[in-house]
Tab-separated table of C-alpha atoms in Angstrom:
chain	number	residue	atom	x	y	z
A	21	GLN	CA	29.482	143.019	56.595
A	22	GLN	CA	30.284	139.872	55.494
A	23	THR	CA	32.927	139.352	58.509
A	24	ALA	CA	30.298	140.466	61.020
A	25	CYS	CA	27.656	138.324	59.884
A	26	GLN	CA	30.305	135.112	60.109
A	27	CYS	CA	31.517	136.172	63.499
A	28	LYS	CA	28.047	136.294	64.468
A	29	MET	CA	27.131	132.704	62.983
A	30	ALA	CA	30.276	131.350	64.984
A	31	ALA	CA	28.583	132.580	68.321
A	32	HIS	CA	26.103	129.829	67.625
A	33	TYR	CA	27.442	127.063	65.607
A	34	ASP	CA	30.675	125.239	65.072
A	35	ALA	CA	31.103	124.455	61.369
A	36	SER	CA	33.405	121.678	62.265
A	37	ARG	CA	30.439	119.664	63.684
A	38	ILE	CA	28.622	119.871	60.435
A	39	PRO	CA	28.993	116.266	58.859
A	40	PRO	CA	30.464	116.133	54.985
A	41	ALA	CA	27.378	114.649	53.867
A	42	ALA	CA	25.571	118.087	54.851
A	43	GLU	CA	28.297	120.246	53.423
A	44	GLU	CA	27.684	118.362	50.037
A	45	LEU	CA	24.126	119.054	50.269
A	46	ILE	CA	24.463	123.005	50.697
A	47	THR	CA	25.636	123.742	46.982
A	48	GLU	CA	24.238	126.116	44.521
A	49	GLU	CA	22.871	122.997	42.509
A	50	SER	CA	20.385	122.000	45.216
A	51	ALA	CA	19.010	125.734	45.516
A	52	TRP	CA	15.366	126.072	45.145
A	53	PRO	CA	13.558	127.089	42.701
A	54	PRO	CA	15.949	125.590	40.242
A	55	ARG	CA	17.147	128.238	37.159
A	56	GLU	CA	15.743	125.201	34.793
A	57	PRO	CA	12.066	124.028	34.713
A	58	LEU	CA	11.385	120.714	35.882
A	59	ARG	CA	11.239	117.627	33.667
A	60	MET	CA	7.756	116.549	32.715
A	61	ALA	CA	7.152	112.919	32.423
A	62	PRO	CA	6.375	111.624	28.952
A	63	PRO	CA	2.779	110.655	28.303
A	64	ALA	CA	3.510	107.095	28.275
A	65	ALA	CA	4.833	107.120	31.765
A	66	ALA	CA	1.797	109.276	32.622
A	67	ARG	CA	-0.828	106.788	31.222
A	68	ARG	CA	0.867	104.016	33.133
A	69	THR	CA	0.634	105.892	36.488
A	70	LYS	CA	-3.054	106.569	35.896
A	71	GLU	CA	-3.618	102.751	35.035
A	72	ALA	CA	-1.838	102.043	38.310
A	73	LEU	CA	-3.918	104.627	40.205
A	74	ASP	CA	-6.971	103.038	38.806
A	75	ARG	CA	-5.831	99.616	39.619
A	76	ILE	CA	-5.261	100.803	43.117
A	77	ASP	CA	-8.571	102.199	43.419
A	78	LYS	CA	-10.573	99.214	42.193
A	79	PHE	CA	-8.486	96.805	44.425
A	80	CYS	CA	-9.235	99.155	47.104
A	81	SER	CA	-13.186	98.986	46.404
A	82	ASP	CA	-13.029	95.575	46.221
A	83	SER	CA	-11.106	94.885	49.559
A	84	PHE	CA	-13.021	97.533	51.671
A	85	GLU	CA	-16.535	95.628	51.302
A	86	ASP	CA	-17.580	95.988	55.048
A	87	ALA	CA	-17.410	99.872	54.516
A	88	LEU	CA	-19.481	99.673	50.998
A	89	ALA	CA	-21.878	97.080	52.641
A	90	SER	CA	-22.228	99.450	55.725
A	91	ASP	CA	-23.302	102.235	53.512
A	92	ALA	CA	-25.554	100.268	51.371
A	93	ALA	CA	-27.167	98.683	54.983
A	94	SER	CA	-30.201	101.038	54.553
A	95	ASP	CA	-30.996	99.896	50.981
A	96	ALA	CA	-31.631	96.073	50.878
A	97	GLN	CA	-31.547	95.511	46.866
A	98	LYS	CA	-28.291	97.852	46.822
A	99	ARG	CA	-26.474	95.639	49.297
A	100	LEU	CA	-27.715	92.485	47.504
A	101	GLU	CA	-26.504	93.744	44.617
A	102	PHE	CA	-23.262	94.796	45.953
A	103	LEU	CA	-22.699	91.711	47.594
A	104	ARG	CA	-23.442	89.495	44.295
A	105	ARG	CA	-20.700	91.352	42.598
A	106	ARG	CA	-17.956	90.663	45.593
A	107	PRO	CA	-15.432	88.223	44.787
A	108	LYS	CA	-15.871	84.954	45.949
A	109	ARG	CA	-14.344	83.868	48.789
A	110	LYS	CA	-11.015	81.440	47.801
A	111	ARG	CA	-9.562	80.719	51.496
A	112	ARG	CA	-11.292	77.863	52.815
A	113	TYR	CA	-11.902	77.897	56.790
A	114	THR	CA	-11.253	74.396	57.745
A	115	ARG	CA	-8.160	72.380	56.213
A	116	PHE	CA	-8.034	68.506	56.504
A	117	ASP	CA	-6.398	65.665	55.063
A	118	ARG	CA	-9.037	63.891	53.372
A	119	THR	CA	-6.940	60.338	53.121
A	120	LEU	CA	-7.250	60.174	56.884
A	121	ALA	CA	-11.250	60.277	56.950
A	122	THR	CA	-11.425	56.585	56.640
A	123	SER	CA	-14.379	55.770	59.437
A	124	GLU	CA	-17.854	56.034	58.260
A	125	ALA	CA	-17.946	59.301	60.768
A	126	ALA	CA	-15.032	60.661	59.879
A	127	LYS	CA	-16.028	60.665	55.887
A	128	LYS	CA	-19.940	62.190	57.013
A	129	ALA	CA	-17.650	65.025	58.974
A	130	ALA	CA	-15.728	65.800	55.646
A	131	LEU	CA	-19.114	66.131	53.758
A	132	LEU	CA	-20.517	68.188	56.282
A	133	LEU	CA	-17.408	70.813	56.268
A	134	ASP	CA	-17.644	70.707	52.525
A	135	ASN	CA	-20.953	71.716	52.999
A	136	LEU	CA	-20.647	74.692	55.251
A	137	GLU	CA	-17.903	75.579	52.962
A	138	GLN	CA	-20.812	76.387	50.234
A	139	TYR	CA	-22.318	78.701	52.052
A	140	GLN	CA	-22.245	82.511	51.013
A	141	PRO	CA	-24.394	85.021	53.059
A	142	TRP	CA	-26.480	87.743	51.644
A	143	VAL	CA	-26.843	85.986	48.130
A	144	ASP	CA	-30.240	84.999	48.898
A	145	GLU	CA	-33.206	87.550	48.633
A	146	ASN	CA	-35.129	85.911	51.144
A	147	GLU	CA	-32.223	86.295	53.664
A	148	VAL	CA	-31.649	89.789	52.927
A	149	ARG	CA	-35.145	90.572	53.640
A	150	GLN	CA	-35.766	88.581	56.458
A	151	TYR	CA	-32.659	90.414	58.026
A	152	ASP	CA	-33.908	94.081	56.988
A	153	GLU	CA	-37.076	93.037	58.714
A	154	LEU	CA	-35.787	92.004	61.722
A	155	ALA	CA	-33.431	94.825	62.294
A	156	GLU	CA	-36.044	97.573	61.608
A	157	ALA	CA	-38.645	95.604	63.806
A	158	HIS	CA	-36.322	95.520	66.697
A	159	GLY	CA	-34.109	98.435	66.131
A	160	TRP	CA	-30.977	95.916	65.914
A	161	ASP	CA	-27.469	97.731	65.021
A	162	LYS	CA	-26.950	96.068	61.387
A	163	SER	CA	-23.345	96.095	62.033
A	164	ARG	CA	-23.409	93.342	64.231
A	165	PHE	CA	-26.794	91.726	63.833
A	166	GLY	CA	-26.525	88.817	61.626
A	167	ALA	CA	-22.670	89.439	61.122
A	168	TYR	CA	-21.072	86.374	59.354
A	169	GLY	CA	-18.110	84.679	60.939
A	170	VAL	CA	-16.670	81.395	61.387
A	171	THR	CA	-15.089	79.913	64.855
A	172	PRO	CA	-13.091	76.778	63.559
A	173	ALA	CA	-13.179	73.651	65.155
A	174	ARG	CA	-9.795	73.647	66.349
A	175	THR	CA	-10.488	77.127	68.604
A	176	ILE	CA	-13.437	75.290	69.899
A	177	SER	CA	-11.145	72.425	70.780
A	178	ARG	CA	-9.166	74.659	72.524
A	179	VAL	CA	-11.862	76.636	74.623
A	180	LEU	CA	-12.735	73.112	75.943
A	181	ASP	CA	-9.533	71.888	76.707
A	182	ALA	CA	-9.380	75.528	79.049
A	183	LEU	CA	-12.810	74.716	80.432
A	184	ARG	CA	-11.465	71.197	81.584
A	185	GLU	CA	-8.178	72.667	82.757
A	186	ARG	CA	-10.103	74.888	85.009
A	187	GLY	CA	-12.373	72.121	86.466
A	188	ALA	CA	-15.537	72.828	85.115
A	189	ARG	CA	-18.040	70.022	85.609
A	190	PRO	CA	-21.723	70.368	84.356
A	191	VAL	CA	-24.210	67.871	85.198
A	192	GLY	CA	-26.258	68.412	82.105
A	193	THR	CA	-26.361	66.589	78.869
A	194	GLU	CA	-26.987	69.022	76.180
A	195	VAL	CA	-25.168	71.787	74.263
A	196	ILE	CA	-26.802	74.898	73.404
A	197	VAL	CA	-25.420	77.369	71.006
A	198	LEU	CA	-27.587	80.801	71.005
A	199	GLY	CA	-27.521	82.345	67.524
A	200	SER	CA	-26.417	79.450	65.897
A	201	SER	CA	-25.994	81.072	62.376
A	202	VAL	CA	-25.786	78.044	59.759
A	203	GLY	CA	-24.101	75.861	62.694
A	204	TRP	CA	-19.958	75.866	62.113
A	205	VAL	CA	-19.917	76.280	66.440
A	206	ALA	CA	-22.577	73.710	66.841
A	207	PHE	CA	-21.162	71.116	64.499
A	208	GLY	CA	-17.788	71.488	66.263
A	209	LEU	CA	-19.060	71.137	69.435
A	210	SER	CA	-21.060	68.063	68.451
A	211	LEU	CA	-18.222	66.610	66.941
A	212	LEU	CA	-15.859	67.377	69.619
A	213	LEU	CA	-18.293	66.305	72.589
A	214	PRO	CA	-19.490	62.919	71.444
A	215	LYS	CA	-21.116	62.109	75.079
A	216	ALA	CA	-23.687	65.233	74.596
A	217	SER	CA	-26.916	63.536	74.028
A	218	GLN	CA	-27.776	66.162	71.776
A	219	THR	CA	-26.686	69.656	70.163
A	220	ILE	CA	-28.964	72.427	69.645
A	221	GLY	CA	-28.516	75.639	67.680
A	222	LEU	CA	-31.444	78.556	68.070
A	223	GLU	CA	-31.400	81.210	65.303
A	224	ILE	CA	-33.801	83.859	64.713
A	225	LEU	CA	-32.906	83.933	60.428
A	226	GLY	CA	-34.777	81.312	58.820
A	227	THR	CA	-32.588	80.973	55.762
A	228	ARG	CA	-29.558	80.006	57.773
A	229	VAL	CA	-31.633	77.475	59.991
A	230	TYR	CA	-32.738	75.743	56.813
A	231	HIS	CA	-29.249	75.831	55.930
A	232	ALA	CA	-27.863	74.249	58.986
A	233	ASN	CA	-30.230	71.622	59.030
A	234	VAL	CA	-29.734	70.412	55.566
A	235	ALA	CA	-26.031	70.276	57.035
A	236	ALA	CA	-27.464	68.303	60.149
A	237	SER	CA	-28.928	65.577	57.876
A	238	ILE	CA	-25.432	64.710	56.776
A	239	LEU	CA	-24.443	63.339	60.073
A	240	ASN	CA	-27.676	61.318	60.813
A	241	GLY	CA	-26.642	58.153	62.335
A	242	VAL	CA	-23.224	59.919	63.835
A	243	ARG	CA	-24.520	62.727	66.127
A	244	ASP	CA	-27.902	64.180	67.149
A	245	VAL	CA	-27.726	68.107	66.099
A	246	CYS	CA	-30.943	69.916	65.333
A	247	PHE	CA	-31.507	73.739	64.661
A	248	VAL	CA	-34.553	75.726	66.045
A	249	LEU	CA	-35.959	78.911	64.303
A	250	GLY	CA	-36.718	81.343	67.068
A	251	ASP	CA	-36.178	84.254	69.259
A	252	VAL	CA	-33.688	83.785	72.127
A	253	VAL	CA	-35.999	86.135	74.641
A	254	GLU	CA	-38.688	83.620	74.102
A	255	GLN	CA	-36.852	80.368	73.800
A	256	ALA	CA	-33.587	80.247	75.758
A	257	GLU	CA	-35.339	79.727	78.970
A	258	ASP	CA	-36.609	76.236	77.136
A	259	GLN	CA	-33.729	75.333	75.470
A	260	CYS	CA	-30.980	75.491	78.193
A	261	ARG	CA	-33.131	73.577	80.768
A	262	ASP	CA	-30.883	70.676	80.471
A	263	ALA	CA	-27.434	72.516	79.369
A	264	ALA	CA	-24.285	71.307	79.994
A	265	LEU	CA	-22.701	73.951	77.803
A	266	ILE	CA	-24.157	77.556	76.249
A	267	TRP	CA	-22.538	79.081	73.494
A	268	ASP	CA	-23.370	83.222	73.176
A	269	SER	CA	-22.961	84.267	69.769
A	270	LEU	CA	-25.566	86.659	70.077
A	271	GLY	CA	-24.867	90.152	68.967
A	272	TYR	CA	-20.973	89.797	69.783
A	273	GLY	CA	-20.560	93.019	72.040
A	274	ALA	CA	-23.666	94.767	71.123
A	275	GLU	CA	-26.988	94.541	72.906
A	276	ASN	CA	-28.471	92.692	69.487
A	277	GLY	CA	-30.843	89.971	69.487
A	278	GLY	CA	-31.982	90.443	73.187
A	279	ARG	CA	-28.706	89.378	74.237
A	280	THR	CA	-29.199	90.146	77.793
A	281	GLU	CA	-33.104	88.559	78.258
A	282	GLY	CA	-32.156	85.552	76.382
A	283	LEU	CA	-28.831	84.792	78.335
A	284	ALA	CA	-31.046	85.649	81.822
A	285	GLY	CA	-34.082	83.406	80.544
A	286	ALA	CA	-30.883	80.815	80.279
A	287	THR	CA	-29.632	81.587	83.475
A	288	SER	CA	-32.567	80.684	85.243
A	289	SER	CA	-33.145	77.413	83.716
A	290	ALA	CA	-29.617	76.119	83.513
A	291	LYS	CA	-28.269	73.771	86.141
A	292	PRO	CA	-25.335	74.176	88.414
A	293	GLY	CA	-21.965	73.610	86.877
A	294	CYS	CA	-23.604	74.830	83.477
A	295	VAL	CA	-20.536	76.617	81.349
A	296	LEU	CA	-20.961	79.460	79.393
A	297	VAL	CA	-18.754	80.726	76.531
A	298	THR	CA	-19.107	84.350	75.144
A	299	TYR	CA	-17.256	86.649	72.583
A	300	ASP	CA	-17.820	89.625	75.030
A	301	VAL	CA	-18.040	89.803	78.652
A	302	LEU	CA	-21.568	89.526	80.421
A	303	PRO	CA	-23.909	92.632	80.263
A	304	LYS	CA	-24.249	94.264	83.825
A	305	ASP	CA	-27.404	92.861	84.744
A	306	SER	CA	-28.607	91.302	88.326
A	307	ARG	CA	-30.425	88.261	86.581
A	308	LEU	CA	-26.292	87.182	85.277
A	309	SER	CA	-24.530	87.630	88.709
A	310	ALA	CA	-25.030	84.196	89.260
A	311	TRP	CA	-22.355	83.059	86.540
A	312	LYS	CA	-18.531	82.971	87.847
A	313	GLN	CA	-15.828	84.080	85.352
A	314	LEU	CA	-13.480	80.974	85.297
A	315	ASP	CA	-10.880	82.922	82.769
A	316	VAL	CA	-10.401	84.635	79.229
A	317	VAL	CA	-8.522	83.213	76.746
A	318	VAL	CA	-7.141	84.506	73.597
A	319	LEU	CA	-7.707	82.603	69.827
A	320	PRO	CA	-8.433	83.038	66.168
A	321	ASN	CA	-11.134	82.826	64.273
A	322	SER	CA	-11.904	83.956	60.856
A	323	TRP	CA	-12.204	87.836	61.926
A	324	THR	CA	-9.300	88.380	63.953
A	325	ALA	CA	-6.256	86.311	65.217
A	326	ARG	CA	-6.803	87.378	68.696
A	327	GLN	CA	-10.462	87.139	69.845
A	328	ARG	CA	-11.187	86.919	73.435
A	329	TYR	CA	-13.541	84.026	74.614
A	330	TYR	CA	-15.136	84.848	78.329
A	331	LEU	CA	-15.633	81.367	80.384
A	332	TYR	CA	-18.075	81.489	83.203
A	333	VAL	CA	-19.435	78.890	84.968
A	334	LEU	CA	-23.005	78.395	87.355
A	335	PRO	CA	-20.990	77.271	90.950
A	336	GLY	CA	-22.264	73.894	92.492
A	337	GLY	CA	-21.648	71.774	89.748
A	338	ASP	CA	-20.503	67.986	90.355
A	339	GLY	CA	-20.866	66.200	87.104
A	340	PRO	CA	-18.594	63.812	85.140
């Protein structure tokens, strides 16, 4: 019987082709289940393992703050308590050598950046209350509306370089940021575009407008920057009448903050040659069809290393 079985296997398998390592594994010692019971870990090792798992669990709970904040979004008080417990951010958004800030303007810019670095979102009860009331009143998606992130000045500089290389020649004199938050983009544009007559940020969260205007006071005598509390649906048209550049930070990929309506108002009043920078493709709306896409560039910001920046222009500009 054993010979017949071996002949039957030989018809399908060639034992000479089995690697030596595989032959070594096929032994009685490797049989399962083992003849002797498995060795149990000593109590001390089991305790260390449990402590390690507890540390990992705590680390994960601290790391996934976005998921936890989303779960707590329906209750402002829970979200506020959670965000107050979260670890303070240690990484700076900006890096610069203070020894290079020798001029009065550069020293003020350094103070401005320090001021912005100190801001922490969602630790002010008024900000949380405003956020919840606006989201509920307008039905805005809380995962996008009010999201806090930073587009650093180096990325803004590269966006401006891309616009120049593609022949943008706006005739307006002002720079407008829709959804300006505490002002990172607005201040970056104002420092990089010294010929702009004024930089205006439009924001609907009052606490952030307050913080932004406090920071803007640092640049008195250096740049004209101001922040306006208001709804883009109602004010974008008036604010964009003399815009050379409009930076759209509304909602980032979602219909939040009246993005389509606000951009439609801005389009109706903007002059030919005005350029538009957005984090997402323009909504499909006939009122926005006048914008011509120049390009899409991929650059880093605080939430991703590969953010797409969509560059548009209103044809007909012949500015400087």
